[in-house]
XYZ file of C-alpha atoms in Angstrom:
776
model
C 66.248 24.733 -26.844
C 64.113 27.667 -25.841
C 61.849 27.115 -28.842
C 61.437 23.460 -27.958
C 60.598 24.404 -24.384
C 57.895 26.803 -25.606
C 56.501 24.130 -27.920
C 56.267 21.677 -25.023
C 54.420 24.251 -22.910
C 52.028 24.998 -25.783
C 51.428 21.250 -26.288
C 50.668 20.764 -22.580
C 48.247 23.717 -22.562
C 46.510 22.482 -25.721
C 46.211 18.970 -24.293
C 44.799 20.302 -21.036
C 42.271 22.453 -22.938
C 41.216 19.474 -25.048
C 40.732 17.299 -21.987
C 38.733 20.054 -20.289
C 36.448 20.418 -23.301
C 36.008 16.642 -23.530
C 35.227 16.349 -19.812
C 32.731 19.234 -19.969
C 31.020 17.742 -23.008
C 30.677 14.386 -21.253
C 29.226 16.040 -18.171
C 26.692 17.896 -20.299
C 25.751 14.751 -22.194
C 25.417 12.907 -18.897
C 23.329 15.711 -17.451
C 21.044 15.709 -20.500
C 20.684 11.950 -20.332
C 19.869 12.098 -16.642
C 17.171 14.672 -17.232
C 15.378 12.401 -19.711
C 14.971 9.524 -17.267
C 13.722 9.667 -13.707
C 15.953 8.607 -10.820
C 13.099 6.568 -9.323
C 13.576 3.889 -11.957
C 16.830 2.973 -10.209
C 16.145 4.235 -6.663
C 13.200 2.296 -5.282
C 11.952 3.726 -1.992
C 10.532 1.476 0.768
C 7.010 2.891 0.457
C 6.869 1.743 -3.167
C 6.415 -1.797 -1.838
C 3.034 -0.820 -0.332
C 0.190 -2.461 -2.210
C -2.388 0.091 -1.086
C -2.329 3.564 0.418
C -5.273 5.348 1.991
C -3.871 8.839 1.345
C -2.307 9.291 -2.088
C -0.657 12.448 -3.424
C -3.631 13.629 -5.448
C -5.763 16.670 -4.657
C -8.808 14.555 -3.767
C -10.129 14.551 -0.217
C -9.161 11.825 2.254
C -11.825 9.154 2.752
C -12.300 7.954 6.301
C -13.394 4.507 7.400
C -17.119 3.816 7.092
C -18.530 1.312 9.550
C -22.170 1.772 8.574
C -22.534 1.524 4.812
C -26.062 2.972 4.941
C -24.811 6.164 6.534
C -24.447 9.232 4.354
C -21.032 9.430 2.759
C -19.798 12.348 4.825
C -16.029 12.673 4.921
C -16.293 14.709 8.137
C -17.985 11.990 10.215
C -15.934 10.051 12.754
C -16.575 6.276 12.563
C -16.356 5.920 16.362
C -17.938 9.223 17.354
C -20.655 7.641 19.525
C -18.133 5.580 21.517
C -15.922 8.625 22.158
C -18.878 10.817 23.147
C -19.994 8.205 25.656
C -16.521 8.374 27.237
C -16.736 12.172 27.373
C -20.085 11.918 29.164
C -18.628 9.605 31.824
C -18.356 11.660 35.020
C -16.114 9.183 36.839
C -13.396 7.799 34.556
C -11.417 4.864 35.902
C -7.754 4.226 35.167
C -5.541 1.369 36.258
C -1.929 2.174 35.407
C 1.268 0.501 36.596
C 2.411 1.596 40.057
C 5.413 -0.619 40.809
C 8.755 0.991 40.091
C 10.683 -2.283 40.357
C 9.828 -3.238 36.752
C 10.972 0.027 35.210
C 14.410 -1.226 34.215
C 14.764 -1.315 30.441
C 15.809 -4.897 29.753
C 17.779 -6.093 26.738
C 14.887 -8.132 25.370
C 12.027 -6.792 23.281
C 9.744 -8.100 20.526
C 10.340 -6.977 16.947
C 7.090 -7.501 15.015
C 7.556 -7.802 11.238
C 5.324 -10.679 10.077
C 1.558 -11.057 9.954
C 1.638 -14.000 12.365
C 3.647 -11.951 14.890
C 1.179 -9.080 14.499
C -1.741 -11.444 15.127
C -0.032 -12.682 18.292
C 0.416 -9.064 19.426
C -3.295 -8.418 18.835
C -4.145 -11.401 21.050
C -1.867 -10.044 23.783
C -3.309 -6.513 23.644
C -6.896 -7.783 23.735
C -6.168 -9.207 27.194
C -4.758 -5.915 28.510
C -6.645 -3.108 30.225
C -4.069 -0.480 29.246
C -0.993 -0.169 27.045
C 1.336 2.645 25.957
C 1.833 3.742 22.354
C 4.225 5.964 20.411
C 5.000 6.338 16.710
C 7.981 7.335 14.593
C 7.388 9.108 11.312
C 9.355 9.657 8.127
C 8.601 12.833 6.205
C 11.740 13.870 4.295
C 11.445 11.364 1.416
C 7.647 11.330 1.295
C 5.106 13.981 0.304
C 2.552 13.309 3.044
C 4.870 11.292 5.272
C 4.211 7.815 6.628
C 4.489 5.889 9.874
C 7.740 3.936 9.908
C 7.504 2.378 13.393
C 4.966 1.915 16.185
C 6.139 1.280 19.735
C 3.721 -0.513 22.068
C 4.496 -1.312 25.706
C 2.503 -3.403 28.144
C 3.265 -4.120 31.795
C 5.459 -7.037 30.741
C 7.046 -6.380 27.364
C 7.996 -3.797 24.721
C 6.928 -4.315 21.107
C 8.390 -2.539 18.063
C 6.058 -2.937 15.076
C 7.700 -2.634 11.662
C 4.928 -0.719 9.904
C 6.880 -0.661 6.638
C 6.940 -4.454 6.351
C 3.374 -4.742 7.729
C 1.847 -1.678 6.080
C -0.881 -3.619 4.259
C -1.794 -5.687 7.361
C -1.928 -2.974 10.019
C -5.724 -3.048 9.943
C -5.414 -6.021 12.305
C -4.700 -3.505 15.083
C -7.807 -1.444 14.314
C -10.259 -3.278 16.644
C -7.805 -3.090 19.573
C -7.296 0.660 19.266
C -11.049 1.191 18.852
C -11.894 -0.920 21.918
C -13.293 1.490 24.522
C -12.569 -1.029 27.298
C -8.804 -0.713 26.764
C -7.064 2.552 27.649
C -4.301 3.728 25.306
C -1.594 5.965 26.820
C 0.107 8.469 24.494
C 2.215 11.555 25.031
C 1.249 14.455 22.777
C -1.150 12.353 20.738
C -2.467 15.145 18.494
C -0.275 14.145 15.546
C -0.191 10.410 16.290
C -3.997 10.248 16.138
C -4.015 11.793 12.662
C -1.092 9.738 11.359
C -2.695 6.450 12.381
C -5.892 7.471 10.577
C -4.005 8.569 7.473
C -1.898 5.419 7.080
C -4.010 2.566 8.472
C -7.567 3.768 9.219
C -6.769 3.155 12.893
C -8.915 5.268 15.229
C -8.056 5.602 18.906
C -10.889 5.276 21.422
C -10.275 5.755 25.182
C -7.092 7.790 25.393
C -5.034 9.126 28.272
C -2.598 11.761 27.018
C 0.163 12.549 29.530
C 0.724 15.916 27.792
C -2.902 16.899 28.482
C -2.450 15.852 32.119
C 0.583 18.167 32.317
C -1.570 21.032 31.013
C -4.231 20.429 33.638
C -1.589 20.233 36.391
C 0.118 23.416 35.051
C 3.505 21.712 34.801
C 6.433 24.019 33.889
C 7.078 21.812 30.864
C 5.040 19.140 29.172
C 7.655 17.498 26.927
C 8.272 13.778 27.234
C 11.969 14.423 27.855
C 11.034 16.523 30.903
C 8.719 13.807 32.255
C 11.282 11.057 31.711
C 13.938 12.982 33.593
C 11.589 14.125 36.376
C 9.846 10.854 37.180
C 12.238 8.189 35.884
C 15.660 9.831 35.913
C 16.166 8.947 32.248
C 17.771 11.263 29.689
C 17.038 10.880 25.958
C 18.579 12.310 22.810
C 15.687 13.934 20.972
C 17.893 14.517 17.919
C 17.297 10.847 17.087
C 13.691 11.733 16.324
C 14.913 13.322 13.089
C 16.860 10.254 11.962
C 15.806 8.125 9.012
C 13.399 5.622 10.571
C 13.041 3.765 7.265
C 16.399 2.045 7.593
C 16.428 -1.639 8.438
C 17.831 -2.954 10.648
C 17.602 -0.032 13.045
C 20.833 0.919 14.842
C 21.042 0.080 18.537
C 20.759 3.717 19.665
C 17.562 4.224 17.640
C 16.055 1.021 19.042
C 16.918 2.224 22.557
C 15.326 5.613 21.864
C 12.171 4.067 20.410
C 11.714 1.709 23.360
C 12.320 4.472 25.909
C 9.501 6.627 24.526
C 6.867 3.975 25.236
C 8.422 1.842 28.007
C 8.113 4.439 30.790
C 4.772 5.934 29.710
C 2.617 3.691 31.891
C 4.599 4.606 35.003
C 4.572 8.332 34.137
C 0.811 8.154 33.531
C 0.347 6.571 36.943
C 2.421 9.319 38.620
C 0.335 12.015 36.930
C -2.851 10.175 37.854
C -1.845 10.198 41.531
C -1.142 13.932 41.339
C -4.498 14.608 39.680
C -6.310 12.742 42.448
C -4.329 14.576 45.133
C -5.182 17.958 43.634
C -8.854 16.980 43.629
C -8.692 15.949 47.276
C -6.855 19.120 48.328
C -9.136 21.474 46.435
C -11.914 23.262 48.310
C -15.401 21.809 48.346
C -16.710 24.927 46.626
C -14.434 24.302 43.655
C -16.353 22.003 41.310
C -13.449 21.622 38.894
C -12.429 17.951 38.621
C -8.801 17.764 37.487
C -8.876 14.048 36.653
C -12.099 14.401 34.688
C -10.688 17.381 32.798
C -7.507 15.470 31.834
C -9.651 12.577 30.616
C -11.960 14.926 28.701
C -9.099 16.741 26.940
C -7.480 13.425 26.043
C -10.611 11.961 24.491
C -11.423 15.213 22.706
C -8.162 14.608 20.831
C -9.601 11.301 19.580
C -12.377 13.178 17.775
C -9.862 14.803 15.433
C -10.060 13.715 11.798
C -7.201 13.695 9.333
C -7.616 15.825 6.216
C -5.336 16.856 3.388
C -4.267 20.468 3.073
C -6.088 22.105 0.179
C -5.210 25.183 -1.847
C -6.530 26.889 -4.951
C -3.602 25.891 -7.192
C -0.402 23.855 -6.747
C 2.106 25.618 -4.501
C -0.063 28.705 -3.986
C 0.386 28.971 -0.216
C 4.150 28.377 -0.449
C 4.465 31.053 -3.152
C 2.558 33.596 -1.038
C 4.802 32.890 1.943
C 7.962 33.321 -0.157
C 6.690 36.611 -1.638
C 5.898 38.148 1.724
C 9.184 37.091 3.327
C 11.218 38.379 0.388
C 9.392 41.718 0.247
C 9.822 42.190 3.986
C 13.540 41.542 3.695
C 13.787 44.065 0.832
C 11.735 46.664 2.648
C 9.321 46.955 -0.271
C 11.845 48.933 -2.341
C 11.631 46.815 -5.505
C 9.982 48.205 -8.643
C 6.438 47.113 -9.492
C 7.567 45.518 -12.771
C 10.291 43.579 -10.979
C 7.787 42.489 -8.339
C 5.449 41.141 -11.011
C 8.197 39.179 -12.755
C 9.486 37.862 -9.443
C 6.014 36.746 -8.342
C 5.357 34.998 -11.654
C 8.637 33.064 -11.463
C 8.061 32.124 -7.833
C 4.549 30.958 -8.651
C 5.821 28.791 -11.506
C 8.652 27.301 -9.456
C 6.358 26.561 -6.491
C 3.800 24.921 -8.777
C 6.553 22.802 -10.348
C 7.962 21.878 -6.934
C 4.537 20.909 -5.601
C 3.783 18.684 -8.579
C 7.237 17.114 -8.590
C 6.926 16.339 -4.884
C 3.579 14.631 -5.495
C 4.745 12.705 -8.562
C 7.981 11.466 -6.925
C 6.527 11.207 -3.385
C 9.114 13.565 -1.921
C 8.815 16.433 0.567
C 8.884 20.008 -0.678
C 12.107 20.800 1.170
C 13.827 17.793 -0.390
C 12.850 18.765 -3.955
C 13.829 22.454 -3.900
C 14.466 24.829 -0.997
C 12.695 28.179 -0.593
C 16.075 29.942 -0.708
C 16.871 28.351 -4.072
C 13.501 29.457 -5.464
C 14.181 33.054 -4.417
C 17.681 33.012 -5.932
C 16.438 31.607 -9.253
C 13.491 34.021 -9.400
C 15.736 37.046 -8.797
C 18.384 36.109 -11.372
C 17.171 33.574 -13.935
C 20.025 31.204 -14.968
C 20.824 31.207 -18.666
C 21.340 27.458 -19.018
C 21.007 24.206 -17.073
C 24.644 24.316 -15.953
C 24.168 27.743 -14.405
C 20.896 26.586 -12.869
C 22.655 23.576 -11.300
C 25.422 25.767 -9.860
C 22.978 28.362 -8.449
C 20.952 25.779 -6.539
C 24.074 24.035 -5.223
C 25.627 27.279 -3.955
C 22.452 28.542 -2.263
C 21.761 25.219 -0.543
C 25.380 25.004 0.608
C 24.957 28.265 2.510
C 21.683 27.001 3.988
C 23.216 23.684 5.097
C 26.073 25.476 6.845
C 23.578 27.351 9.010
C 21.473 24.270 9.878
C 22.069 20.762 11.169
C 20.179 19.093 8.317
C 22.304 18.211 5.309
C 20.436 17.341 2.099
C 21.835 16.434 -1.332
C 21.857 19.517 -3.519
C 20.609 19.759 -6.122
C 18.168 16.990 -5.276
C 17.678 13.904 -7.427
C 14.388 15.381 -8.615
C 16.087 18.555 -9.862
C 18.918 16.608 -11.501
C 16.404 14.433 -13.351
C 14.373 17.428 -14.572
C 16.847 20.282 -15.087
C 15.614 20.848 -18.640
C 12.013 21.121 -17.396
C 12.936 23.888 -14.943
C 14.880 25.728 -17.633
C 11.913 25.561 -20.041
C 9.554 26.591 -17.255
C 11.522 29.794 -16.682
C 12.209 30.704 -20.318
C 9.191 29.392 -22.248
C 5.713 30.854 -22.009
C 3.231 28.125 -21.077
C 0.490 30.599 -20.279
C -1.437 30.323 -17.035
C -0.846 27.826 -14.239
C -3.470 25.425 -15.581
C -1.375 24.906 -18.708
C 1.784 24.567 -16.591
C 0.053 21.894 -14.520
C -1.006 19.927 -17.601
C 2.357 20.185 -19.384
C 4.328 19.062 -16.320
C 1.932 16.208 -15.701
C 2.205 15.022 -19.310
C 6.001 15.207 -19.266
C 6.221 13.175 -16.061
C 3.489 10.549 -15.914
C 1.523 11.135 -19.084
C 1.938 9.293 -22.368
C 5.663 8.477 -22.757
C 6.348 10.252 -19.471
C 9.774 10.098 -17.890
C 8.614 9.110 -14.386
C 7.235 5.727 -13.296
C 3.630 5.417 -12.192
C 2.978 4.420 -8.604
C 0.086 4.136 -6.176
C 1.039 7.596 -4.910
C 0.888 9.544 -8.203
C -1.568 7.493 -10.280
C -4.599 9.365 -8.913
C -3.106 12.656 -10.132
C -4.136 11.555 -13.628
C -7.396 9.886 -12.750
C -8.745 12.145 -9.972
C -7.337 15.544 -10.877
C -9.179 18.671 -9.795
C -11.282 19.932 -12.702
C -11.344 23.459 -11.304
C -7.578 23.667 -11.576
C -7.321 21.925 -14.942
C -10.048 23.569 -17.043
C -9.699 22.240 -20.578
C -11.705 24.365 -22.962
C -11.084 22.642 -26.298
C -12.542 19.302 -27.281
C -9.171 18.010 -28.481
C -7.612 18.786 -25.136
C -10.332 16.779 -23.394
C -9.726 13.901 -25.775
C -5.984 14.016 -25.101
C -6.581 14.073 -21.343
C -8.749 10.946 -21.619
C -6.094 9.222 -23.716
C -3.467 10.112 -21.117
C -5.650 8.676 -18.347
C -6.306 5.500 -20.356
C -2.603 5.124 -21.101
C -1.778 5.612 -17.433
C -4.336 2.974 -16.419
C -2.788 0.483 -18.822
C 0.750 1.213 -17.602
C -0.286 0.762 -13.979
C -2.008 -2.527 -14.879
C 1.152 -3.737 -16.608
C 3.291 -2.682 -13.651
C 1.030 -4.362 -11.112
C 0.022 -7.638 -12.793
C 2.719 -8.537 -15.306
C 5.376 -11.072 -14.354
C 8.116 -9.387 -12.312
C 10.817 -11.883 -13.313
C 11.424 -14.294 -16.219
C 9.033 -17.253 -16.226
C 11.356 -19.552 -18.164
C 14.930 -19.764 -16.854
C 15.838 -22.489 -19.387
C 18.013 -24.326 -16.896
C 18.815 -27.866 -18.074
C 18.679 -31.171 -16.239
C 20.592 -34.118 -17.713
C 20.390 -37.776 -16.783
C 23.484 -39.555 -15.530
C 24.074 -40.872 -19.065
C 24.096 -37.332 -20.505
C 20.597 -37.322 -22.079
C 18.547 -34.136 -21.696
C 15.600 -34.679 -19.345
C 13.971 -31.252 -19.242
C 14.282 -27.500 -19.024
C 13.324 -26.015 -15.666
C 13.642 -22.927 -13.485
C 16.607 -22.067 -11.284
C 14.806 -22.949 -8.049
C 14.329 -26.575 -9.082
C 17.979 -26.747 -10.065
C 19.069 -25.470 -6.662
C 16.809 -28.013 -4.947
C 18.782 -30.895 -6.458
C 22.131 -29.252 -5.730
C 21.333 -28.541 -2.063
C 20.461 -32.175 -1.506
C 23.572 -33.342 -3.380
C 21.416 -35.246 -5.863
C 23.136 -33.617 -8.839
C 26.331 -31.891 -9.905
C 26.718 -28.605 -11.782
C 27.990 -29.137 -15.324
C 27.429 -25.663 -16.889
C 27.023 -22.105 -15.653
C 25.476 -20.042 -18.450
C 22.779 -21.157 -18.776
C 22.984 -23.359 -15.673
C 22.824 -27.118 -16.147
C 23.099 -30.100 -13.806
C 23.554 -33.838 -14.177
C 21.600 -36.137 -11.877
C 23.544 -38.587 -9.746
C 20.743 -41.159 -9.805
C 18.633 -42.888 -12.442
C 15.313 -41.046 -13.030
C 12.048 -42.930 -13.304
C 11.417 -42.089 -16.936
C 12.537 -40.092 -19.951
C 10.397 -37.388 -21.613
C 10.942 -38.777 -25.127
C 9.799 -42.208 -23.935
C 6.486 -40.748 -22.716
C 5.859 -38.452 -25.686
C 6.484 -35.236 -23.680
C 8.726 -33.380 -26.105
C 7.410 -30.114 -24.671
C 9.701 -30.380 -21.658
C 12.932 -30.776 -23.630
C 12.461 -27.552 -25.580
C 13.871 -24.164 -24.527
C 11.285 -21.397 -24.270
C 11.500 -17.651 -24.735
C 10.088 -15.142 -22.285
C 7.978 -13.365 -24.873
C 4.325 -13.126 -25.804
C 3.416 -16.098 -28.023
C 1.010 -13.859 -29.934
C 3.032 -10.785 -30.890
C 6.524 -11.375 -29.499
C 6.388 -8.604 -26.862
C 9.184 -9.179 -24.341
C 8.893 -6.212 -21.956
C 5.769 -7.442 -20.168
C 3.716 -10.625 -20.181
C 1.210 -12.573 -18.079
C 0.486 -16.274 -17.713
C -2.591 -17.360 -19.656
C -4.371 -20.693 -19.112
C -5.675 -22.119 -22.378
C -8.259 -24.423 -20.791
C -10.517 -22.447 -18.393
C -10.648 -23.735 -14.828
C -14.416 -24.311 -14.989
C -13.724 -27.015 -17.617
C -10.330 -28.226 -16.444
C -11.688 -29.476 -13.091
C -13.721 -32.131 -14.959
C -10.678 -33.519 -16.811
C -9.109 -36.887 -15.944
C -6.371 -36.744 -13.359
C -3.484 -37.249 -15.796
C -4.556 -34.170 -17.749
C -4.774 -32.053 -14.591
C -1.322 -32.964 -13.297
C 1.728 -30.728 -13.586
C 2.879 -32.764 -16.580
C -0.005 -31.392 -18.656
C 1.130 -27.895 -19.559
C -1.561 -25.549 -20.933
C -0.109 -22.197 -19.823
C 1.416 -19.739 -22.305
C 2.761 -16.190 -22.018
C 0.719 -13.316 -23.447
C 1.288 -9.577 -23.297
C -1.458 -7.391 -21.830
C -3.018 -6.604 -25.210
C -2.981 -10.189 -26.455
C -4.212 -11.401 -23.072
C -7.222 -9.078 -23.371
C -7.949 -10.294 -26.911
C -7.581 -13.972 -25.975
C -9.774 -13.569 -22.909
C -12.538 -11.897 -24.931
C -12.384 -14.657 -27.548
C -12.429 -17.363 -24.860
C -15.470 -15.839 -23.153
C -17.283 -15.723 -26.486
C -16.463 -19.373 -27.189
C -17.549 -20.379 -23.672
C -20.929 -18.747 -24.271
C -21.294 -20.678 -27.539
C -20.467 -23.952 -25.752
C -22.905 -23.105 -22.976
C -25.693 -22.477 -25.484
C -24.898 -25.619 -27.515
C -24.751 -28.042 -24.573
C -27.220 -26.267 -22.261
C -24.682 -25.678 -19.487
C -24.713 -22.317 -17.627
C -21.412 -20.474 -17.332
C -22.036 -19.734 -13.671
C -24.455 -20.772 -10.955
C -27.423 -18.424 -11.066
C -29.431 -19.666 -8.101
C -28.582 -21.917 -5.173
C -30.425 -23.555 -2.296
C -29.190 -25.513 0.667
C -28.782 -29.143 -0.430
C -30.696 -30.537 2.539
C -33.543 -28.061 2.167
C -33.755 -28.751 -1.586
C -34.090 -32.493 -0.942
C -36.763 -31.832 1.684
C -38.781 -29.752 -0.778
C -38.317 -32.382 -3.508
C -39.856 -34.993 -1.186
C -43.041 -32.967 -0.782
C -46.030 -33.975 -2.938
C -46.458 -30.433 -4.252
C -44.751 -29.024 -7.335
C -41.212 -29.358 -5.964
C -39.455 -27.939 -8.998
C -41.425 -24.712 -8.754
C -40.695 -24.446 -5.029
C -36.964 -24.891 -5.564
C -36.896 -22.276 -8.318
C -38.730 -19.784 -6.074
C -36.451 -20.436 -3.109
C -33.155 -20.110 -4.999
C -30.840 -17.115 -4.568
C -27.697 -16.050 -6.431
C -24.420 -17.011 -4.658
C -23.077 -13.452 -4.751
C -26.276 -12.028 -3.287
C -26.247 -14.698 -0.582
C -22.596 -14.093 0.419
C -23.053 -10.310 0.435
C -26.096 -10.538 2.695
C -24.417 -12.992 5.075
C -21.264 -10.853 5.345
C -23.283 -7.696 6.044
C -25.304 -9.411 8.769
C -22.211 -10.873 10.426
C -20.284 -7.598 10.443
C -22.945 -4.926 10.935
C -26.142 -6.760 11.877
C -26.729 -5.216 15.341
C -26.036 -1.678 14.066
C -28.272 -1.935 10.978
C -31.719 -0.363 10.685
C -34.359 -2.994 11.394
C -35.861 -2.796 7.909
C -32.535 -3.402 6.168
C -31.712 -6.210 8.569
C -34.989 -7.949 7.710
C -34.339 -7.584 3.964
C -30.920 -9.245 4.208
C -32.252 -11.914 6.548
C -34.947 -12.771 3.990
C -32.253 -13.279 1.303
C -30.404 -15.791 3.477
C -33.650 -17.510 4.512
C -34.483 -18.121 0.840
C -31.324 -20.224 0.628
C -32.262 -22.222 3.730
C -35.875 -22.826 2.701
C -37.253 -19.850 4.665
C -36.493 -21.464 8.024
C -35.027 -19.532 10.962
C -31.288 -19.010 10.656
C -28.479 -18.838 13.191
C -24.977 -17.347 13.228
C -23.717 -20.777 12.205
C -25.927 -20.607 9.099
C -24.554 -17.166 8.236
C -20.967 -18.411 8.448
C -21.825 -21.334 6.195
C -23.578 -19.073 3.698
C -20.352 -17.074 3.327
C -18.663 -20.117 1.784
C -21.321 -20.960 -0.799
C -19.880 -21.132 -4.291
C -16.306 -20.450 -3.183
C -13.273 -22.429 -4.215
C -10.874 -23.604 -1.477
C -8.453 -20.833 -2.480
C -11.196 -18.203 -2.142
C -12.166 -19.572 1.268
C -8.602 -19.289 2.546
C -8.288 -15.771 1.157
C -11.554 -14.722 2.828
C -10.447 -16.137 6.158
C -7.101 -14.330 5.934
C -8.579 -11.018 4.778
C -11.530 -10.803 7.144
C -9.965 -12.605 10.072
C -12.968 -14.956 10.305
C -12.388 -18.241 12.050
C -15.059 -20.586 10.717
C -15.889 -23.149 13.347
C -18.039 -25.221 11.018
C -16.800 -27.514 8.290
C -17.247 -25.963 4.861
C -17.839 -29.376 3.329
C -21.118 -29.636 5.228
C -22.379 -26.499 3.527
C -21.367 -26.777 -0.050
C -18.976 -29.187 -1.762
C -16.010 -27.969 -3.745
C -17.517 -25.264 -5.954
C -15.209 -26.010 -8.839
C -16.275 -29.667 -8.897
C -19.943 -29.366 -7.913
C -21.588 -26.941 -10.303
C -24.337 -29.484 -10.734
C -24.960 -29.782 -6.996
C -25.389 -26.069 -6.469
C -27.440 -25.393 -9.618
C -31.194 -25.639 -9.426
C -31.428 -27.876 -12.502
C -28.863 -30.462 -11.428
C -29.768 -33.203 -13.908
C -29.082 -31.065 -16.952
C -25.642 -30.074 -15.755
C -24.560 -33.564 -14.821
C -25.666 -35.173 -18.067
C -24.244 -32.485 -20.323
C -20.915 -32.080 -18.579
C -19.870 -35.606 -19.575
C -20.186 -34.860 -23.266
C -18.561 -31.454 -22.926
C -15.626 -32.931 -21.006
C -15.063 -35.529 -23.728
C -15.157 -32.833 -26.391
C -12.650 -30.638 -24.528
C -10.306 -33.596 -24.011
C -10.366 -34.185 -27.748
C -9.639 -30.469 -28.376
C -6.684 -30.529 -25.977
C -5.276 -33.636 -27.669
C -5.474 -31.970 -31.070
C -3.823 -28.833 -29.673
């Protein structure tokens, strides 16, 4: 019995050991698999939905807004410097803030602005105001440079919370309002807000009243907003909410309350401070020439002259490494050996360079990627393997979190995804930091890199600093170019390829069970919502109509619609990415009969990026051959106003020569008209005359008006391009575009100088293309 008992114990121990080994092996395999793929492929951050960012994570300088294109490209020039200087020179500033305390109650209603139409309505409201209050909320933990997550705007009547994450690419609509010197903008402690608005949206504040600057002039015991709210309004706020995650949507009620409070009471506080500034001026002696109100206004508007710039350093993480060295040596009292100091400094420098690059590639803050305390611990005692490295970072950060109120995941997702890279960085000799930079960049976003490209890290490959990445050998230069080319292609694929399957292969059956067509899921749901069909299959979905359709595809010879289609490139079979490709170019398709232009005539196929490029090049070559054979230009080279052309044709002189001399290219005409409309009054006189002459050539050299300039903008544009221009530029054309230039896609003959040739040849070309399409 005793022997059996011992055998049972031995069996239990052996089983436990086997399970432990199996569990450890799985964890290691999982850890290795995690390190080969980046967490960002599964964890999409809100800022990755931005289509354009003004400040990326590269080492290139920030480019500020340029209002005058003829001005020297100086990154240090403020676009509204003259307007701000004129405010600084004003010896008697006027302010008109709210003075009634009856409206101070924070109501339950406010306006949440998250669509472009709502933002446009807000712009209209603010343009009618003489003053409004502004505050911003930032997010910096999960972003390298940080970004504005919310803007609070308060007028006398209402509070507005602008969702700058949803409206990031449309925030330029607010730019004219903030730059309007007639409207006063009230901030509290605007030094950072001014820079953040420039960084994210190219919004520049002109005419500012900063309540913090007023507190400085009045020598207040405190100048925090919490102090002012409690002193003047009797309102207490929880400033800990400022450190919350302002990216989350919807915002919790307490965060909404906090955001509204910061801006809602600012107008009243500004008015209280304004009264005190005037009283101090009145009570001061006549010999004292110091004007307190003028000084508060001057300090506020001096803040507006600040310009955002990126922090620069000689090599990645250099400043952070120097700070860590000095703090560690001070804590050790300088007792470490010289050899140990050198090894420690080298490891710290490598880890800081890695952390800096990882933060830029993944768009994360330095403190999120790897803490300073973890860098010191790793540099002092280098872990032998990735498991020991993981445990060291977790233990150090646990001690840090216990002593602070900020709890971060440790190790971070970045570290977990790249544990092997850190281990190789510490144990392998890459040489100097330039080589470390290049190796890390290749492993992450180079050819076959583990991390996805984004608008934040793409410029690291394209606009890298040559001083930091000196490549001495010709092969290295060639490889760097190949990496950049590969990155450009990957970003193109990511941006322009179809984001979801084009063909869903959902089936629609007639009420007698005959297959009518294959369609997408949205069309299927349309019938089901209206109870016009019933679901008969789930995978793939299929419905049966509850009514008799007008016709059957096989009766009309449309077998194309009763065939299932694969979501692959029809050229090479690539299934990971593809784009829609139109076989018949639009410039020819518009001349087809109506039945060939309807949705029932399908001439779109799927092509991968490479096949799309090949097909496009071949199509352009064939179009040039057709143009040469039939004498039809591929694009309109010169245009004149239709009315002016007819007037010149009626003259007894050589009208054809006159028309040819007066013509101007559509692109040149639109560019000149846009420049005159936007920057005409600020242009040098000589340049203004040159552009005016271009537009006058289109109108037969007659005098032109603003109405003519607006019409010239639409010359040669399709209806889709006109709508896009109106949406992008915010131009409201008061004049009918049809009176300027008929539909550009249909009227190539009308806009071309030699109209007879185009009209006569297009008939034959259209017939030929119809025959080609029928054969196809």
